[in-house]
Amino acid sequence: MSIAIKLRFKDLEVTPEDVARYAGGSLYRPDAKRKKLAADILKCAATLVHPAFVYAAHHINTMGPEHGLSLFLPNDKLDAGTVFIVAAVCTIGPQLENETSKLMSQGKSLEALFLDAA
């Protein structure tokens, strides 16, 4: 069984500092110009983003070709207490993905990076 969850962007608390950190790494500190760009990008992202994710949990004993589901895990990595395998797929939505691609194709890589990080 898969469970899909859709979130509203306004439910997520993201700051310009978060955008800069996601884009540049934990030690990155944006200057005033880039912090303003991150704030502007957040406003743009709020109109474009449609975050969602879907996940499914499978009992280990329901996995295998006879059940229509196969997953190969190294035997030395299995824990005797392992009961489930959980898989998840996340998206920020097609509009934000498309705008990010458009910015990249226009040579606006910093804006694209910040938009993707927002």
mmCIF file of N, CA and C in Angstrom:
data_model
loop_
_atom_site.group_PDB
_atom_site.id
_atom_site.type_symbol
_atom_site.label_atom_id
_atom_site.label_comp_id
_atom_site.label_asym_id
_atom_site.label_seq_id
_atom_site.Cartn_x
_atom_site.Cartn_y
_atom_site.Cartn_z
ATOM 1 N N MET A 1 0.845 -1.182 0.000
ATOM 2 C CA MET A 1 0.000 0.000 0.000
ATOM 3 C C MET A 1 0.889 1.244 0.000
ATOM 4 N N SER A 2 0.595 2.176 -0.853
ATOM 5 C CA SER A 2 1.329 3.436 -0.922
ATOM 6 C C SER A 2 0.492 4.545 -0.311
ATOM 7 N N ILE A 3 1.143 5.484 0.312
ATOM 8 C CA ILE A 3 0.469 6.628 0.913
ATOM 9 C C ILE A 3 1.049 7.886 0.280
ATOM 10 N N ALA A 4 0.187 8.724 -0.266
ATOM 11 C CA ALA A 4 0.623 9.980 -0.888
ATOM 12 C C ALA A 4 0.275 11.135 0.035
ATOM 13 N N ILE A 5 1.190 12.067 0.169
ATOM 14 C CA ILE A 5 0.986 13.222 1.034
ATOM 15 C C ILE A 5 1.314 14.476 0.239
ATOM 16 N N LYS A 6 0.418 15.442 0.286
ATOM 17 C CA LYS A 6 0.661 16.734 -0.363
ATOM 18 C C LYS A 6 0.769 17.785 0.732
ATOM 19 N N LEU A 7 1.746 18.640 0.602
ATOM 20 C CA LEU A 7 1.986 19.701 1.572
ATOM 21 C C LEU A 7 1.719 21.048 0.925
ATOM 22 N N ARG A 8 1.375 22.018 1.740
ATOM 23 C CA ARG A 8 1.257 23.392 1.241
ATOM 24 C C ARG A 8 2.561 24.106 1.569
ATOM 25 N N PHE A 9 3.055 24.885 0.615
ATOM 26 C CA PHE A 9 4.323 25.579 0.826
ATOM 27 C C PHE A 9 4.260 26.458 2.063
ATOM 28 N N LYS A 10 3.089 27.073 2.302
ATOM 29 C CA LYS A 10 2.990 27.968 3.461
ATOM 30 C C LYS A 10 3.115 27.202 4.776
ATOM 31 N N ASP A 11 2.939 25.869 4.734
ATOM 32 C CA ASP A 11 3.117 25.062 5.937
ATOM 33 C C ASP A 11 4.588 24.818 6.249
ATOM 34 N N LEU A 12 5.437 25.076 5.278
ATOM 35 C CA LEU A 12 6.869 24.884 5.454
ATOM 36 C C LEU A 12 7.504 26.219 5.817
ATOM 37 N N GLU A 13 8.323 26.228 6.835
ATOM 38 C CA GLU A 13 8.996 27.463 7.234
ATOM 39 C C GLU A 13 10.409 27.456 6.658
ATOM 40 N N VAL A 14 10.593 28.232 5.617
ATOM 41 C CA VAL A 14 11.888 28.318 4.947
ATOM 42 C C VAL A 14 12.318 29.773 4.950
ATOM 43 N N THR A 15 13.539 30.020 5.375
ATOM 44 C CA THR A 15 14.076 31.381 5.437
ATOM 45 C C THR A 15 15.110 31.585 4.328
ATOM 46 N N PRO A 16 15.443 32.842 4.025
ATOM 47 C CA PRO A 16 16.522 33.086 3.054
ATOM 48 C C PRO A 16 17.838 32.421 3.478
ATOM 49 N N GLU A 17 18.086 32.355 4.768
ATOM 50 C CA GLU A 17 19.298 31.690 5.263
ATOM 51 C C GLU A 17 19.258 30.194 4.950
ATOM 52 N N ASP A 18 18.062 29.586 5.073
ATOM 53 C CA ASP A 18 17.910 28.167 4.726
ATOM 54 C C ASP A 18 18.229 27.938 3.256
ATOM 55 N N VAL A 19 17.688 28.805 2.406
ATOM 56 C CA VAL A 19 17.919 28.674 0.961
ATOM 57 C C VAL A 19 19.414 28.733 0.675
ATOM 58 N N ALA A 20 20.092 29.703 1.258
ATOM 59 C CA ALA A 20 21.530 29.849 1.040
ATOM 60 C C ALA A 20 22.286 28.626 1.562
ATOM 61 N N ARG A 21 21.877 28.112 2.717
ATOM 62 C CA ARG A 21 22.553 26.943 3.294
ATOM 63 C C ARG A 21 22.347 25.713 2.417
ATOM 64 N N TYR A 22 21.111 25.496 1.953
ATOM 65 C CA TYR A 22 20.837 24.348 1.081
ATOM 66 C C TYR A 22 21.606 24.471 -0.228
ATOM 67 N N ALA A 23 21.731 25.685 -0.727
ATOM 68 C CA ALA A 23 22.408 25.908 -2.006
ATOM 69 C C ALA A 23 23.927 25.849 -1.870
ATOM 70 N N GLY A 24 24.449 26.368 -0.773
ATOM 71 C CA GLY A 24 25.896 26.516 -0.664
ATOM 72 C C GLY A 24 26.585 25.669 0.378
ATOM 73 N N GLY A 25 25.837 24.892 1.128
ATOM 74 C CA GLY A 25 26.443 24.060 2.160
ATOM 75 C C GLY A 25 26.328 24.703 3.529
ATOM 76 N N SER A 26 26.580 23.916 4.551
ATOM 77 C CA SER A 26 26.341 24.358 5.925
ATOM 78 C C SER A 26 27.226 25.521 6.359
ATOM 79 N N LEU A 27 28.379 25.701 5.734
ATOM 80 C CA LEU A 27 29.283 26.787 6.130
ATOM 81 C C LEU A 27 29.100 28.051 5.293
ATOM 82 N N TYR A 28 28.225 27.994 4.295
ATOM 83 C CA TYR A 28 28.025 29.141 3.401
ATOM 84 C C TYR A 28 27.263 30.248 4.116
ATOM 85 N N ARG A 29 27.778 31.464 4.040
ATOM 86 C CA ARG A 29 27.118 32.634 4.613
ATOM 87 C C ARG A 29 26.918 33.647 3.497
ATOM 88 N N PRO A 30 25.670 33.908 3.102
ATOM 89 C CA PRO A 30 25.431 34.820 1.979
ATOM 90 C C PRO A 30 25.683 36.273 2.361
ATOM 91 N N ASP A 31 26.148 37.049 1.392
ATOM 92 C CA ASP A 31 26.260 38.484 1.610
ATOM 93 C C ASP A 31 24.863 39.093 1.460
ATOM 94 N N ALA A 32 24.735 40.391 1.675
ATOM 95 C CA ALA A 32 23.420 41.054 1.651
ATOM 96 C C ALA A 32 22.728 40.894 0.295
ATOM 97 N N LYS A 33 23.505 40.984 -0.786
ATOM 98 C CA LYS A 33 22.930 40.865 -2.132
ATOM 99 C C LYS A 33 22.324 39.471 -2.348
ATOM 100 N N ARG A 34 23.050 38.442 -1.945
ATOM 101 C CA ARG A 34 22.549 37.076 -2.132
ATOM 102 C C ARG A 34 21.424 36.749 -1.155
ATOM 103 N N LYS A 35 21.453 37.346 0.017
ATOM 104 C CA LYS A 35 20.356 37.133 0.962
ATOM 105 C C LYS A 35 19.062 37.737 0.410
ATOM 106 N N LYS A 36 19.164 38.912 -0.232
ATOM 107 C CA LYS A 36 17.987 39.520 -0.855
ATOM 108 C C LYS A 36 17.501 38.657 -2.016
ATOM 109 N N LEU A 37 18.442 38.141 -2.811
ATOM 110 C CA LEU A 37 18.072 37.248 -3.910
ATOM 111 C C LEU A 37 17.336 36.021 -3.365
ATOM 112 N N ALA A 38 17.825 35.454 -2.283
ATOM 113 C CA ALA A 38 17.171 34.287 -1.678
ATOM 114 C C ALA A 38 15.763 34.634 -1.209
ATOM 115 N N ALA A 39 15.585 35.819 -0.626
ATOM 116 C CA ALA A 39 14.249 36.250 -0.182
ATOM 117 C C ALA A 39 13.311 36.418 -1.378
ATOM 118 N N ASP A 40 13.812 37.019 -2.456
ATOM 119 C CA ASP A 40 12.998 37.185 -3.671
ATOM 120 C C ASP A 40 12.641 35.827 -4.279
ATOM 121 N N ILE A 41 13.602 34.918 -4.286
ATOM 122 C CA ILE A 41 13.377 33.577 -4.834
ATOM 123 C C ILE A 41 12.322 32.839 -4.010
ATOM 124 N N LEU A 42 12.331 33.014 -2.702
ATOM 125 C CA LEU A 42 11.317 32.364 -1.854
ATOM 126 C C LEU A 42 9.915 32.812 -2.232
ATOM 127 N N LYS A 43 9.758 34.102 -2.527
ATOM 128 C CA LYS A 43 8.441 34.607 -2.948
ATOM 129 C C LYS A 43 8.019 33.952 -4.258
ATOM 130 N N CYS A 44 8.955 33.837 -5.186
ATOM 131 C CA CYS A 44 8.677 33.188 -6.472
ATOM 132 C C CYS A 44 8.331 31.717 -6.253
ATOM 133 N N ALA A 45 9.103 31.039 -5.427
ATOM 134 C CA ALA A 45 8.880 29.610 -5.169
ATOM 135 C C ALA A 45 7.500 29.357 -4.580
ATOM 136 N N ALA A 46 7.040 30.277 -3.743
ATOM 137 C CA ALA A 46 5.730 30.100 -3.104
ATOM 138 C C ALA A 46 4.608 29.996 -4.129
ATOM 139 N N THR A 47 4.777 30.630 -5.284
ATOM 140 C CA THR A 47 3.733 30.570 -6.314
ATOM 141 C C THR A 47 3.890 29.362 -7.230
ATOM 142 N N LEU A 48 5.068 28.745 -7.233
ATOM 143 C CA LEU A 48 5.352 27.658 -8.173
ATOM 144 C C LEU A 48 5.368 26.264 -7.555
ATOM 145 N N VAL A 49 5.721 26.179 -6.297
ATOM 146 C CA VAL A 49 5.979 24.873 -5.687
ATOM 147 C C VAL A 49 4.689 24.149 -5.299
ATOM 148 N N HIS A 50 4.698 22.852 -5.540
ATOM 149 C CA HIS A 50 3.599 21.974 -5.128
ATOM 150 C C HIS A 50 4.231 20.697 -4.573
ATOM 151 N N PRO A 51 4.771 20.789 -3.337
ATOM 152 C CA PRO A 51 5.501 19.639 -2.801
ATOM 153 C C PRO A 51 4.570 18.466 -2.504
ATOM 154 N N ALA A 52 5.065 17.288 -2.751
ATOM 155 C CA ALA A 52 4.313 16.069 -2.455
ATOM 156 C C ALA A 52 5.300 14.920 -2.340
ATOM 157 N N PHE A 53 4.889 13.907 -1.621
ATOM 158 C CA PHE A 53 5.688 12.691 -1.611
ATOM 159 C C PHE A 53 4.784 11.494 -1.422
ATOM 160 N N VAL A 54 5.280 10.380 -1.854
ATOM 161 C CA VAL A 54 4.557 9.123 -1.718
ATOM 162 C C VAL A 54 5.539 8.129 -1.104
ATOM 163 N N TYR A 55 5.032 7.309 -0.206
ATOM 164 C CA TYR A 55 5.901 6.290 0.358
ATOM 165 C C TYR A 55 5.140 4.988 0.525
ATOM 166 N N ALA A 56 5.883 3.919 0.594
ATOM 167 C CA ALA A 56 5.303 2.593 0.793
ATOM 168 C C ALA A 56 6.233 1.811 1.709
ATOM 169 N N ALA A 57 5.652 1.072 2.628
ATOM 170 C CA ALA A 57 6.414 0.205 3.528
ATOM 171 C C ALA A 57 6.064 -1.242 3.199
ATOM 172 N N HIS A 58 7.075 -2.073 3.108
ATOM 173 C CA HIS A 58 6.871 -3.483 2.774
ATOM 174 C C HIS A 58 7.513 -4.348 3.853
ATOM 175 N N HIS A 59 6.761 -5.326 4.337
ATOM 176 C CA HIS A 59 7.345 -6.312 5.246
ATOM 177 C C HIS A 59 8.421 -7.073 4.484
ATOM 178 N N ILE A 60 9.518 -7.349 5.137
ATOM 179 C CA ILE A 60 10.598 -8.095 4.506
ATOM 180 C C ILE A 60 10.087 -9.440 3.986
ATOM 181 N N ASN A 61 9.180 -10.092 4.727
ATOM 182 C CA ASN A 61 8.709 -11.419 4.313
ATOM 183 C C ASN A 61 7.741 -11.372 3.132
ATOM 184 N N THR A 62 7.368 -10.186 2.658
ATOM 185 C CA THR A 62 6.500 -10.092 1.477
ATOM 186 C C THR A 62 7.304 -9.734 0.233
ATOM 187 N N MET A 63 8.607 -9.782 0.362
ATOM 188 C CA MET A 63 9.461 -9.411 -0.758
ATOM 189 C C MET A 63 10.033 -10.656 -1.408
ATOM 190 N N GLY A 64 10.144 -10.615 -2.695
ATOM 191 C CA GLY A 64 10.708 -11.725 -3.452
ATOM 192 C C GLY A 64 9.929 -11.911 -4.730
ATOM 193 N N PRO A 65 10.482 -12.647 -5.686
ATOM 194 C CA PRO A 65 9.829 -12.811 -6.988
ATOM 195 C C PRO A 65 8.434 -13.421 -6.889
ATOM 196 N N GLU A 66 8.224 -14.295 -5.920
ATOM 197 C CA GLU A 66 6.903 -14.919 -5.786
ATOM 198 C C GLU A 66 5.834 -13.923 -5.355
ATOM 199 N N HIS A 67 6.233 -12.783 -4.822
ATOM 200 C CA HIS A 67 5.296 -11.738 -4.400
ATOM 201 C C HIS A 67 5.275 -10.559 -5.376
ATOM 202 N N GLY A 68 6.056 -10.640 -6.431
ATOM 203 C CA GLY A 68 6.083 -9.566 -7.420
ATOM 204 C C GLY A 68 6.966 -8.398 -7.036
ATOM 205 N N LEU A 69 7.759 -8.554 -5.993
ATOM 206 C CA LEU A 69 8.620 -7.465 -5.537
ATOM 207 C C LEU A 69 9.969 -8.041 -5.159
ATOM 208 N N SER A 70 11.012 -7.560 -5.765
ATOM 209 C CA SER A 70 12.351 -8.047 -5.449
ATOM 210 C C SER A 70 13.248 -6.877 -5.087
ATOM 211 N N LEU A 71 14.031 -7.085 -4.074
ATOM 212 C CA LEU A 71 15.011 -6.095 -3.662
ATOM 213 C C LEU A 71 16.228 -6.865 -3.198
ATOM 214 N N PHE A 72 17.365 -6.514 -3.713
ATOM 215 C CA PHE A 72 18.573 -7.238 -3.363
ATOM 216 C C PHE A 72 19.385 -6.408 -2.376
ATOM 217 N N LEU A 73 19.526 -6.940 -1.169
ATOM 218 C CA LEU A 73 20.299 -6.282 -0.126
ATOM 219 C C LEU A 73 21.490 -7.165 0.213
ATOM 220 N N PRO A 74 22.650 -6.584 0.436
ATOM 221 C CA PRO A 74 23.801 -7.397 0.832
ATOM 222 C C PRO A 74 23.514 -8.094 2.159
ATOM 223 N N ASN A 75 23.778 -9.391 2.215
ATOM 224 C CA ASN A 75 23.492 -10.153 3.435
ATOM 225 C C ASN A 75 24.189 -9.578 4.651
ATOM 226 N N ASP A 76 25.400 -9.060 4.478
ATOM 227 C CA ASP A 76 26.127 -8.519 5.624
ATOM 228 C C ASP A 76 25.553 -7.192 6.108
ATOM 229 N N LYS A 77 24.626 -6.601 5.358
ATOM 230 C CA LYS A 77 24.000 -5.341 5.762
ATOM 231 C C LYS A 77 22.641 -5.553 6.426
ATOM 232 N N LEU A 78 22.133 -6.774 6.401
ATOM 233 C CA LEU A 78 20.829 -7.045 7.006
ATOM 234 C C LEU A 78 20.969 -7.153 8.515
ATOM 235 N N ASP A 79 20.039 -6.571 9.202
ATOM 236 C CA ASP A 79 19.972 -6.628 10.653
ATOM 237 C C ASP A 79 18.867 -7.613 11.007
ATOM 238 N N ALA A 80 19.092 -8.464 11.986
ATOM 239 C CA ALA A 80 18.088 -9.466 12.365
ATOM 240 C C ALA A 80 16.777 -8.819 12.788
ATOM 241 N N GLY A 81 16.830 -7.562 13.226
ATOM 242 C CA GLY A 81 15.614 -6.871 13.652
ATOM 243 C C GLY A 81 14.895 -6.149 12.527
ATOM 244 N N THR A 82 15.442 -6.195 11.319
ATOM 245 C CA THR A 82 14.821 -5.505 10.189
ATOM 246 C C THR A 82 13.505 -6.166 9.830
ATOM 247 N N VAL A 83 12.431 -5.377 9.819
ATOM 248 C CA VAL A 83 11.097 -5.899 9.543
ATOM 249 C C VAL A 83 10.529 -5.289 8.268
ATOM 250 N N PHE A 84 10.833 -4.018 8.014
ATOM 251 C CA PHE A 84 10.267 -3.296 6.879
ATOM 252 C C PHE A 84 11.358 -2.702 6.003
ATOM 253 N N ILE A 85 11.012 -2.531 4.757
ATOM 254 C CA ILE A 85 11.767 -1.690 3.831
ATOM 255 C C ILE A 85 10.798 -0.584 3.428
ATOM 256 N N VAL A 86 11.236 0.663 3.510
ATOM 257 C CA VAL A 86 10.378 1.794 3.151
ATOM 258 C C VAL A 86 11.012 2.511 1.961
ATOM 259 N N ALA A 87 10.190 2.789 0.963
ATOM 260 C CA ALA A 87 10.638 3.530 -0.218
ATOM 261 C C ALA A 87 9.837 4.822 -0.310
ATOM 262 N N ALA A 88 10.497 5.903 -0.703
ATOM 263 C CA ALA A 88 9.811 7.196 -0.821
ATOM 264 C C ALA A 88 10.270 7.912 -2.087
ATOM 265 N N VAL A 89 9.351 8.653 -2.679
ATOM 266 C CA VAL A 89 9.647 9.507 -3.828
ATOM 267 C C VAL A 89 9.084 10.888 -3.511
ATOM 268 N N CYS A 90 9.900 11.920 -3.696
ATOM 269 C CA CYS A 90 9.492 13.290 -3.380
ATOM 270 C C CYS A 90 9.558 14.156 -4.638
ATOM 271 N N THR A 91 8.728 15.198 -4.662
ATOM 272 C CA THR A 91 8.762 16.151 -5.771
ATOM 273 C C THR A 91 8.471 17.554 -5.250
ATOM 274 N N ILE A 92 9.030 18.532 -5.930
ATOM 275 C CA ILE A 92 8.695 19.922 -5.627
ATOM 276 C C ILE A 92 7.646 20.435 -6.596
ATOM 277 N N GLY A 93 7.263 19.584 -7.533
ATOM 278 C CA GLY A 93 6.218 19.941 -8.488
ATOM 279 C C GLY A 93 6.787 20.376 -9.823
ATOM 280 N N PRO A 94 6.033 20.186 -10.891
ATOM 281 C CA PRO A 94 6.546 20.466 -12.236
ATOM 282 C C PRO A 94 6.781 21.940 -12.532
ATOM 283 N N GLN A 95 5.974 22.840 -11.971
ATOM 284 C CA GLN A 95 6.152 24.261 -12.296
ATOM 285 C C GLN A 95 7.497 24.777 -11.804
ATOM 286 N N LEU A 96 7.852 24.434 -10.576
ATOM 287 C CA LEU A 96 9.130 24.889 -10.038
ATOM 288 C C LEU A 96 10.289 24.213 -10.769
ATOM 289 N N GLU A 97 10.149 22.927 -11.069
ATOM 290 C CA GLU A 97 11.183 22.218 -11.839
ATOM 291 C C GLU A 97 11.395 22.891 -13.198
ATOM 292 N N ASN A 98 10.299 23.219 -13.889
ATOM 293 C CA ASN A 98 10.394 23.850 -15.212
ATOM 294 C C ASN A 98 11.032 25.231 -15.138
ATOM 295 N N GLU A 99 10.655 26.015 -14.135
ATOM 296 C CA GLU A 99 11.237 27.357 -13.986
ATOM 297 C C GLU A 99 12.727 27.263 -13.671
ATOM 298 N N THR A 100 13.112 26.301 -12.857
ATOM 299 C CA THR A 100 14.527 26.098 -12.547
ATOM 300 C C THR A 100 15.302 25.759 -13.817
ATOM 301 N N SER A 101 14.752 24.864 -14.628
ATOM 302 C CA SER A 101 15.398 24.503 -15.903
ATOM 303 C C SER A 101 15.498 25.706 -16.833
ATOM 304 N N LYS A 102 14.442 26.510 -16.865
ATOM 305 C CA LYS A 102 14.432 27.698 -17.722
ATOM 306 C C LYS A 102 15.523 28.680 -17.297
ATOM 307 N N LEU A 103 15.649 28.910 -15.995
ATOM 308 C CA LEU A 103 16.690 29.812 -15.497
ATOM 309 C C LEU A 103 18.080 29.293 -15.863
ATOM 310 N N MET A 104 18.286 27.994 -15.734
ATOM 311 C CA MET A 104 19.590 27.410 -16.095
ATOM 312 C C MET A 104 19.886 27.626 -17.573
ATOM 313 N N SER A 105 18.878 27.413 -18.426
ATOM 314 C CA SER A 105 19.099 27.566 -19.871
ATOM 315 C C SER A 105 19.362 29.022 -20.254
ATOM 316 N N GLN A 106 18.933 29.965 -19.402
ATOM 317 C CA GLN A 106 19.184 31.388 -19.640
ATOM 318 C C GLN A 106 20.514 31.839 -19.037
ATOM 319 N N GLY A 107 21.246 30.900 -18.436
ATOM 320 C CA GLY A 107 22.526 31.233 -17.829
ATOM 321 C C GLY A 107 22.410 31.846 -16.443
ATOM 322 N N LYS A 108 21.243 31.779 -15.844
ATOM 323 C CA LYS A 108 21.021 32.335 -14.503
ATOM 324 C C LYS A 108 21.168 31.213 -13.475
ATOM 325 N N SER A 109 22.391 30.706 -13.379
ATOM 326 C CA SER A 109 22.620 29.521 -12.552
ATOM 327 C C SER A 109 22.432 29.774 -11.058
ATOM 328 N N LEU A 110 22.811 30.948 -10.561
ATOM 329 C CA LEU A 110 22.625 31.226 -9.138
ATOM 330 C C LEU A 110 21.138 31.280 -8.794
ATOM 331 N N GLU A 111 20.348 31.948 -9.630
ATOM 332 C CA GLU A 111 18.904 32.012 -9.405
ATOM 333 C C GLU A 111 18.294 30.612 -9.462
ATOM 334 N N ALA A 112 18.740 29.802 -10.421
ATOM 335 C CA ALA A 112 18.234 28.430 -10.545
ATOM 336 C C ALA A 112 18.603 27.603 -9.321
ATOM 337 N N LEU A 113 19.829 27.754 -8.863
ATOM 338 C CA LEU A 113 20.287 27.025 -7.681
ATOM 339 C C LEU A 113 19.468 27.412 -6.460
ATOM 340 N N PHE A 114 19.255 28.709 -6.255
ATOM 341 C CA PHE A 114 18.465 29.169 -5.115
ATOM 342 C C PHE A 114 17.011 28.722 -5.235
ATOM 343 N N LEU A 115 16.450 28.769 -6.442
ATOM 344 C CA LEU A 115 15.059 28.348 -6.623
ATOM 345 C C LEU A 115 14.917 26.866 -6.315
ATOM 346 N N ASP A 116 15.847 26.072 -6.760
ATOM 347 C CA ASP A 116 15.808 24.642 -6.474
ATOM 348 C C ASP A 116 15.967 24.390 -4.977
ATOM 349 N N ALA A 117 16.782 25.200 -4.315
ATOM 350 C CA ALA A 117 17.002 25.047 -2.876
ATOM 351 C C ALA A 117 15.825 25.553 -2.052
ATOM 352 N N ALA A 118 15.042 26.479 -2.623
ATOM 353 C CA ALA A 118 13.910 27.047 -1.883
ATOM 354 C C ALA A 118 12.874 25.986 -1.631
#
